[in-house]
GROMACS .gro file of C-alpha atoms in nm:
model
  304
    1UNK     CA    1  -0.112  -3.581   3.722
    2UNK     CA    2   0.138  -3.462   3.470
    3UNK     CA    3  -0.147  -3.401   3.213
    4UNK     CA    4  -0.354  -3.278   3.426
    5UNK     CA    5  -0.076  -3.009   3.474
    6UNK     CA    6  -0.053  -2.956   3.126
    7UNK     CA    7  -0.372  -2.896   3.047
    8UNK     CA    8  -0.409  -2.625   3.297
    9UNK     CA    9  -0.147  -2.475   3.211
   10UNK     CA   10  -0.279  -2.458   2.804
   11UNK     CA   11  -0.595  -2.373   2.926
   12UNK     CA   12  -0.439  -2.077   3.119
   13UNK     CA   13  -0.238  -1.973   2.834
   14UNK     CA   14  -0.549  -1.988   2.596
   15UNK     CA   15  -0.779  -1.749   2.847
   16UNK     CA   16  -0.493  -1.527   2.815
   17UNK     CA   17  -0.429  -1.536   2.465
   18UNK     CA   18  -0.840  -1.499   2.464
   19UNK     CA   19  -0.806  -1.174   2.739
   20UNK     CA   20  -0.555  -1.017   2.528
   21UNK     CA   21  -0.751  -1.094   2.160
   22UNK     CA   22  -1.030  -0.911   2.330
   23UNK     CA   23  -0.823  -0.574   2.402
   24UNK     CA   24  -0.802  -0.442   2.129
   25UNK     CA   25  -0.996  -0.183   2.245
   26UNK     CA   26  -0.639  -0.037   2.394
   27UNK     CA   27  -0.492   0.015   2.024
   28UNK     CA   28  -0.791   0.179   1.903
   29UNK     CA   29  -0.792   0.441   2.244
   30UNK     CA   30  -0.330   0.485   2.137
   31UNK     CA   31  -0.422   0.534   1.798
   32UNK     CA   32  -0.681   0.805   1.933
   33UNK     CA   33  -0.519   0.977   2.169
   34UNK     CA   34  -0.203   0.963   1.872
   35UNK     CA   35  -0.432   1.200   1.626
   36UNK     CA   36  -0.685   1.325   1.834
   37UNK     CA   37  -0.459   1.700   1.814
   38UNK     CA   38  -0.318   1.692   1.444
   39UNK     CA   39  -0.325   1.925   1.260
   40UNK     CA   40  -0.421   1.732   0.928
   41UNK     CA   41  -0.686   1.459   0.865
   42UNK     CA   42  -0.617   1.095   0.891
   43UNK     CA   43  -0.729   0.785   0.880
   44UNK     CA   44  -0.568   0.435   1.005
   45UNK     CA   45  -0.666   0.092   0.983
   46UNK     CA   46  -0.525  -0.211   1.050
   47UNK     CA   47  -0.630  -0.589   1.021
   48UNK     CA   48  -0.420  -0.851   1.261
   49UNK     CA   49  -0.404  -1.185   1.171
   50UNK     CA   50  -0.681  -1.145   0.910
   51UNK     CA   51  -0.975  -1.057   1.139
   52UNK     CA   52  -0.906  -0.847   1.449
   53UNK     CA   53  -1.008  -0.481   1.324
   54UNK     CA   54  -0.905  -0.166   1.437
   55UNK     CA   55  -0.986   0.181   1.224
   56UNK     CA   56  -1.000   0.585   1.260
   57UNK     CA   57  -1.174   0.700   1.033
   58UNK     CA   58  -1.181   0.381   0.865
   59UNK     CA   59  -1.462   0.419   0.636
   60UNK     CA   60  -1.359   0.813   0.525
   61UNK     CA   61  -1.259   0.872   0.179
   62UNK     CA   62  -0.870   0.979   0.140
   63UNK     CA   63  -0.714   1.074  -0.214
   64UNK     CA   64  -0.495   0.723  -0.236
   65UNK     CA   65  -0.165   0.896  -0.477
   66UNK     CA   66   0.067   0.690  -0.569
   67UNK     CA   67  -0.068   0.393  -0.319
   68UNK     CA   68  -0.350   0.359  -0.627
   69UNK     CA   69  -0.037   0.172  -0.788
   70UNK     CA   70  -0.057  -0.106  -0.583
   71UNK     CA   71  -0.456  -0.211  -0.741
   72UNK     CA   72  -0.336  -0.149  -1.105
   73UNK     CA   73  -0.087  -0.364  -1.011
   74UNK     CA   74  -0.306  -0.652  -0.897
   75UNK     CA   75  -0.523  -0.555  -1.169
   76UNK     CA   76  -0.252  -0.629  -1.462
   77UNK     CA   77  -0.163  -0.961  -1.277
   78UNK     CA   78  -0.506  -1.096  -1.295
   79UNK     CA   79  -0.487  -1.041  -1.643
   80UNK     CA   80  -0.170  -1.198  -1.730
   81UNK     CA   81  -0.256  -1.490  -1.502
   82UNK     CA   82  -0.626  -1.516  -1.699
   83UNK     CA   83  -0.422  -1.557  -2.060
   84UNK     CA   84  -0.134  -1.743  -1.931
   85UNK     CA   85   0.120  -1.468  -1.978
   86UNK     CA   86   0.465  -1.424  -1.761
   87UNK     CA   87   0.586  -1.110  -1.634
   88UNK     CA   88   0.850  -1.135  -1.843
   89UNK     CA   89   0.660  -1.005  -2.139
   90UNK     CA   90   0.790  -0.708  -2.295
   91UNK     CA   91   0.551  -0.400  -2.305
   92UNK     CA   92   0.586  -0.202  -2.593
   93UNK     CA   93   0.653   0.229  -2.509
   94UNK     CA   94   0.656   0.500  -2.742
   95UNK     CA   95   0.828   0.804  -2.671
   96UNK     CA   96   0.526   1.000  -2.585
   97UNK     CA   97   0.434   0.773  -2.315
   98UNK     CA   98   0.761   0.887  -2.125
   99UNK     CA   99   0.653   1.245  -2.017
  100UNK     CA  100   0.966   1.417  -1.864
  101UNK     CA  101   0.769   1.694  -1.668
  102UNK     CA  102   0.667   1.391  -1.423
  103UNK     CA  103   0.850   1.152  -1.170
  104UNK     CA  104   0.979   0.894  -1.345
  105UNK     CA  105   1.335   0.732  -1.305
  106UNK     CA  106   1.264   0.490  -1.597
  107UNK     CA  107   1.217   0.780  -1.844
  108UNK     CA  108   1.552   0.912  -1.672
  109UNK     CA  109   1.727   0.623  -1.726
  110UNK     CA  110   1.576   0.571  -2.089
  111UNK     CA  111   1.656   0.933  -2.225
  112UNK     CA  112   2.028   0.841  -2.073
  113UNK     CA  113   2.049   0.545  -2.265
  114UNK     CA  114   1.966   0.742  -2.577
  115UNK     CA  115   1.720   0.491  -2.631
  116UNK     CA  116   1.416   0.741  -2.677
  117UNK     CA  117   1.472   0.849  -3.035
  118UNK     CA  118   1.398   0.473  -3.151
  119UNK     CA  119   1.083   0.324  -3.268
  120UNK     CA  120   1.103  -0.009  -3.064
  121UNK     CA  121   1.131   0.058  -2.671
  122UNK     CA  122   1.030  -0.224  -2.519
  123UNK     CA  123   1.051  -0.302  -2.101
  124UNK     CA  124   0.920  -0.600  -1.945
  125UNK     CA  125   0.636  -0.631  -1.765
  126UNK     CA  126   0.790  -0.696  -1.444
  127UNK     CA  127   1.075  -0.461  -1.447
  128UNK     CA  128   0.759  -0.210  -1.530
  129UNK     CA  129   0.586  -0.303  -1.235
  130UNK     CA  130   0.896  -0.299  -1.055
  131UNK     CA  131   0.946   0.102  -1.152
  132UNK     CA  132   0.555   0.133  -1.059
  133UNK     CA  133   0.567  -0.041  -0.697
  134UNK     CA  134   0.964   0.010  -0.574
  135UNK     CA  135   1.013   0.385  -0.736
  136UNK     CA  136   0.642   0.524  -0.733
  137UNK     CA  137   0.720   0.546  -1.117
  138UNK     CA  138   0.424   0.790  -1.266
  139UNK     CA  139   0.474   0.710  -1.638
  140UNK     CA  140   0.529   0.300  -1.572
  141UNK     CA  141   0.188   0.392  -1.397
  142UNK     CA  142   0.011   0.470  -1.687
  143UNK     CA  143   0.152   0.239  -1.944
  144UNK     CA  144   0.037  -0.039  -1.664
  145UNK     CA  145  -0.282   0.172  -1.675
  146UNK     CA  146  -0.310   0.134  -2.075
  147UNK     CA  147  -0.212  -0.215  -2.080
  148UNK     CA  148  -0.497  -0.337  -1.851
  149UNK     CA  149  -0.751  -0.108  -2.026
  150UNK     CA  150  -0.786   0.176  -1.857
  151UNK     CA  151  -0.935   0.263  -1.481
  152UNK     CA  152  -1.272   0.131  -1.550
  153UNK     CA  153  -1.096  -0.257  -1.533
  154UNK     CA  154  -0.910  -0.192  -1.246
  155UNK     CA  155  -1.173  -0.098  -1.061
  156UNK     CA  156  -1.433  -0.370  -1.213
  157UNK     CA  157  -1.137  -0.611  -1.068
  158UNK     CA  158  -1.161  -0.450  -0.688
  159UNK     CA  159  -1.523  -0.520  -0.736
  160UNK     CA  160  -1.457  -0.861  -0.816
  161UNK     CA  161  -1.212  -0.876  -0.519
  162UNK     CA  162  -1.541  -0.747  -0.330
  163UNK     CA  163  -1.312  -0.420  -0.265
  164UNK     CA  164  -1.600  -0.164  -0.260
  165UNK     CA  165  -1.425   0.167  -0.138
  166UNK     CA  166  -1.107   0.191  -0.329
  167UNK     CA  167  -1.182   0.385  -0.641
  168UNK     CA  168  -0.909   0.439  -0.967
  169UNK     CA  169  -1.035   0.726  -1.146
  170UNK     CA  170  -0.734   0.899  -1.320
  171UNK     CA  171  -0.404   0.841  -1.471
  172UNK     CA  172  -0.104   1.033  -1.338
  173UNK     CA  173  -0.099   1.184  -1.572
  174UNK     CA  174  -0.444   1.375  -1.623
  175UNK     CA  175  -0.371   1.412  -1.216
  176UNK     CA  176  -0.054   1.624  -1.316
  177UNK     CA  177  -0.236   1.816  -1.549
  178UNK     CA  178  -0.545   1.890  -1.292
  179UNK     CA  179  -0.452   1.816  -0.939
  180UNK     CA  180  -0.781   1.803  -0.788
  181UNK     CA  181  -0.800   1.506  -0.999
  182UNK     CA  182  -0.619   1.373  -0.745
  183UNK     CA  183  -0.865   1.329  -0.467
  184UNK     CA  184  -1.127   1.168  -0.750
  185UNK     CA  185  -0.870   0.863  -0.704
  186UNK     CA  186  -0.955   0.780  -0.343
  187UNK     CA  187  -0.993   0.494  -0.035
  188UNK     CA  188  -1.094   0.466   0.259
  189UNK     CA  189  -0.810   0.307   0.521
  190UNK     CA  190  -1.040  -0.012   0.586
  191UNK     CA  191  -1.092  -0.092   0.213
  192UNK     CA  192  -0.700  -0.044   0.152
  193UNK     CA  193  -0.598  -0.263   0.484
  194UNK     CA  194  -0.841  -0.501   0.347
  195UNK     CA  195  -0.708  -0.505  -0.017
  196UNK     CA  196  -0.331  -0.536   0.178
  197UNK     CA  197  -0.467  -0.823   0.359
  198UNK     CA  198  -0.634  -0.992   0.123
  199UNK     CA  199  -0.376  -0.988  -0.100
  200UNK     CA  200  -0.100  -1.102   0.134
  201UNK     CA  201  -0.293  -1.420   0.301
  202UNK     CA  202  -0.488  -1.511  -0.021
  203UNK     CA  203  -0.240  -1.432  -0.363
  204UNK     CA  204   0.064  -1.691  -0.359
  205UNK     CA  205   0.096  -1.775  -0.756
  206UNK     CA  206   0.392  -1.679  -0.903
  207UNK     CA  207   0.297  -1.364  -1.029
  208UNK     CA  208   0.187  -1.230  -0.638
  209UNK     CA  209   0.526  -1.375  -0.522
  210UNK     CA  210   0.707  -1.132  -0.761
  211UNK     CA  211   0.453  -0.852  -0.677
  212UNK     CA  212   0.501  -0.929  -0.319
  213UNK     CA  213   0.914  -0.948  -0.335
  214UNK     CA  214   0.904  -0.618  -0.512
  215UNK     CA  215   0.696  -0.468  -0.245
  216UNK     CA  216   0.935  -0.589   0.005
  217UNK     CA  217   1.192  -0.413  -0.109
  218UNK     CA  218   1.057  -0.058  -0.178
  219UNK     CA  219   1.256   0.199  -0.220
  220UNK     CA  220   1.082   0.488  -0.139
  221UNK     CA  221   0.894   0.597   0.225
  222UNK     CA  222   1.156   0.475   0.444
  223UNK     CA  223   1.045   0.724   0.733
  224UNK     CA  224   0.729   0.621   0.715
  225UNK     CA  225   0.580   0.240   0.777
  226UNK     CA  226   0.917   0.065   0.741
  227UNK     CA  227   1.083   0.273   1.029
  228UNK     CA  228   0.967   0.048   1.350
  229UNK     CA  229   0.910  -0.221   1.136
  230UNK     CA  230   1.275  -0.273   1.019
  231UNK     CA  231   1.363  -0.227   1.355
  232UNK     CA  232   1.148  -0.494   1.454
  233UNK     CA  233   1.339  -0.758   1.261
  234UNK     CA  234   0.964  -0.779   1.051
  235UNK     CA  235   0.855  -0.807   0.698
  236UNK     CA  236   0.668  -0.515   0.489
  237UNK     CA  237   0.570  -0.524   0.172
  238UNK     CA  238   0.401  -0.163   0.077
  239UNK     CA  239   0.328   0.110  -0.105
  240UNK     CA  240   0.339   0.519  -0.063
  241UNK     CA  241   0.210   0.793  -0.201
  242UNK     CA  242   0.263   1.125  -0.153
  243UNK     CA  243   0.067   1.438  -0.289
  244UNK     CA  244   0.116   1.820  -0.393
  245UNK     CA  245   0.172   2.123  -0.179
  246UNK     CA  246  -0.110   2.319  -0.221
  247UNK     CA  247  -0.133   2.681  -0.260
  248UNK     CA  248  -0.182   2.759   0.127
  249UNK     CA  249   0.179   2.578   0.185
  250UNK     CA  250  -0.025   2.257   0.325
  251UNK     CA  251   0.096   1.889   0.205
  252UNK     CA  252  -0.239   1.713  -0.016
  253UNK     CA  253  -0.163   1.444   0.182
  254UNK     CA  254   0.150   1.168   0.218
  255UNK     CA  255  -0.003   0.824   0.266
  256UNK     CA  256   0.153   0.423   0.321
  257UNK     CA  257  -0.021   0.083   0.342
  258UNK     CA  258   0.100  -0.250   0.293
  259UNK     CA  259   0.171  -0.582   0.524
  260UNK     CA  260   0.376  -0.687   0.823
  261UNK     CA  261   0.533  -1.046   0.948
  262UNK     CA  262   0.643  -1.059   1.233
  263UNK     CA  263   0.885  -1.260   1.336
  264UNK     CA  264   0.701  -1.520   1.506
  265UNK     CA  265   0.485  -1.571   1.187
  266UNK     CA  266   0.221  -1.362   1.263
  267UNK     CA  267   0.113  -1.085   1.021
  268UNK     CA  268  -0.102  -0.742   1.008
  269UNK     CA  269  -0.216  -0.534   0.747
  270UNK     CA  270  -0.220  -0.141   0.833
  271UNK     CA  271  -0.308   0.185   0.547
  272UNK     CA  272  -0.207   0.526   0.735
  273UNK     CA  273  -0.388   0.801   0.468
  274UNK     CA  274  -0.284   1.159   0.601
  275UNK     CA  275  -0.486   1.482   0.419
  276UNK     CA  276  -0.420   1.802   0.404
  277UNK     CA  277  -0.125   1.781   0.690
  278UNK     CA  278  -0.015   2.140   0.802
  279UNK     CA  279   0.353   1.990   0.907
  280UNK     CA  280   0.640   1.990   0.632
  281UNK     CA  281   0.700   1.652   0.519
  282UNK     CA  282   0.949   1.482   0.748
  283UNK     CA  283   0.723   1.601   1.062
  284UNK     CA  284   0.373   1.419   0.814
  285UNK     CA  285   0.659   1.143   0.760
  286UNK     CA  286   0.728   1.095   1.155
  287UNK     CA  287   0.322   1.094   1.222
  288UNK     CA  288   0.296   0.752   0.985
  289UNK     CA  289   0.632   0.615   1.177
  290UNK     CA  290   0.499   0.682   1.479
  291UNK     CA  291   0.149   0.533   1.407
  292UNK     CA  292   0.347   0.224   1.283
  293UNK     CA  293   0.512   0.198   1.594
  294UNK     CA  294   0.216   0.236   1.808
  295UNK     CA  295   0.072  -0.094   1.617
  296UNK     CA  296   0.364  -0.271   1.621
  297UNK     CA  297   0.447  -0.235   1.983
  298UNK     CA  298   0.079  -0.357   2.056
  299UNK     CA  299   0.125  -0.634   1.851
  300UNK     CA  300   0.452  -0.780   1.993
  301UNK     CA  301   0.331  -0.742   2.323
  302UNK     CA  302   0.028  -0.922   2.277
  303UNK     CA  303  -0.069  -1.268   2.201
  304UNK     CA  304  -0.318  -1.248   1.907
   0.00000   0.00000   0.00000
């Protein structure tokens, strides 16, 4: 009698674990209704538990920024895992590598140091991917960029990944010298929730750990993604990027993707690519928050 009990009551909990799965038809209709009236373009996608799909404009192209980091990134570690190398490798710079008309807090701290008149700057490869990933460095960027052989491997790598829609075009620094360079660098959010997850569920060597700790503890969007999510008690590991203001006083676009776990061990991917956004930044900032917090709700409240 007593298993007989029990099994109804699993087979209860399983239809509605199966009833729920099925609705995720009432995320896609919030994350709707969310953008349906904004004034800017953008595109969402997230990927729950590895398979469960919702997207808006999923498969539209969006100029990436600074998220492009995150595939160079996974592009260098491939090649250091290929040869054997550790990220603690030091990468040689010379000092016209470290532009000072860009964003970059290593160049900052470098020219402080009074380290840039010498002929032998050398940073390691992780604390360089650590300035690329946490700080949205621009000139670790491109010395990544140079080190893995340009944009044509990193993108040969996504391929390989079987990553169709992300596309690495341009360093940052040909993007600071044309901006509509920018947009040449591009994803759709489906490809980049897909890269997130893919990534997160499939990459546990050593290298991806220290990727994936260094993620975790960005410094930069903090009113974006990691808003409800900190809240939440959860995990994210991610990466921003944020564009120009253009010459009609509209943002190019401010953008976040990465991966949650939640506390109960289970995990999403989401990408949140805003264009063209006629709000100032905090009010494009509070659009991604809010979009995280739509997903997140729906996922704690739901058995997936």
């Amino acid at each position: 009698m007593i298993r007989y009990i029990c099994t109804i009551i699993i087979s209860l909990f399983l239809m509605s674990c199966s009833g729920v799965r099925g609705n995720v038809a009432s995320l896609q209709t919030s994350l709707e209704d969310f953008i349906r009236d904004k004034d800017a373009r953008i595109g969402v996608a997230v990927i729950i538990n590895g398979s469960d799909t919702v997207a808006v404009n999923g498969n539209e192209q969006f100029p990436m920024l600074s998220v492009y980091k995150f595939p160079i990134a996974l592009a260098l570690a491939e090649q250091y895992r290929t040869k054997g190398l550790s990220l603690d490798r030091p990468v040689a710079m010379l000092p016209q590598d470290l532009h000072t008309n860009t964003y970059s807090p290593m160049t900052e701290k470098i020219i402080a140091s009074s380290q840039l008149s010498t002929d032998t700057l050398q940073i390691s490869t992780k604390e360089l991917i650590g300035y690329m990933l946490q700080l949205s460095d621009n000139n670790a960027s491109d010395i990544a960029l140079r080190e893995v052989n340009g944009t044509v491997e990193v993108d040969r790598y996504l391929k390989q990944l079987g990553i169709k829609d992300v596309h690495v075009r341009n360093t940052e620094d040909e993007m600071h010298k044309d901006n509509t360079l920018c947009y040449a660098n591009s994803s759709t959010p489906l490809a980049m929730a897909a890269l997130m997850d893919k990534f997160d569920r499939d990459f546990n060597d050593p290298i991806s750990l220290d990727i994936k700790q260094l993620m975790e503890t960005c410094a930069t969007g903090t009113e974006r993604l990691a808003k409800p999510v900190l809240v939440a008690n959860a995990v994210l590991g991610h990466k921003t990027g944020t564009g120009f203001i253009l010459p009609d006083g509209r943002i190019m676009a401010v953008n976040d993707a990465g991966y949650v776990h939640l506390p109960d061990g289970r995990r999403y991917s989401i990408a949140v690519f805003i264009e063209n956004s006629g709000y100032d930044m905090a009010q494009t900032e509070a659009i991604i928050a809010r979009i995280s917090q739509i997903v997140i709700e729906y996922t704690l409240r739901n058995c997936l």
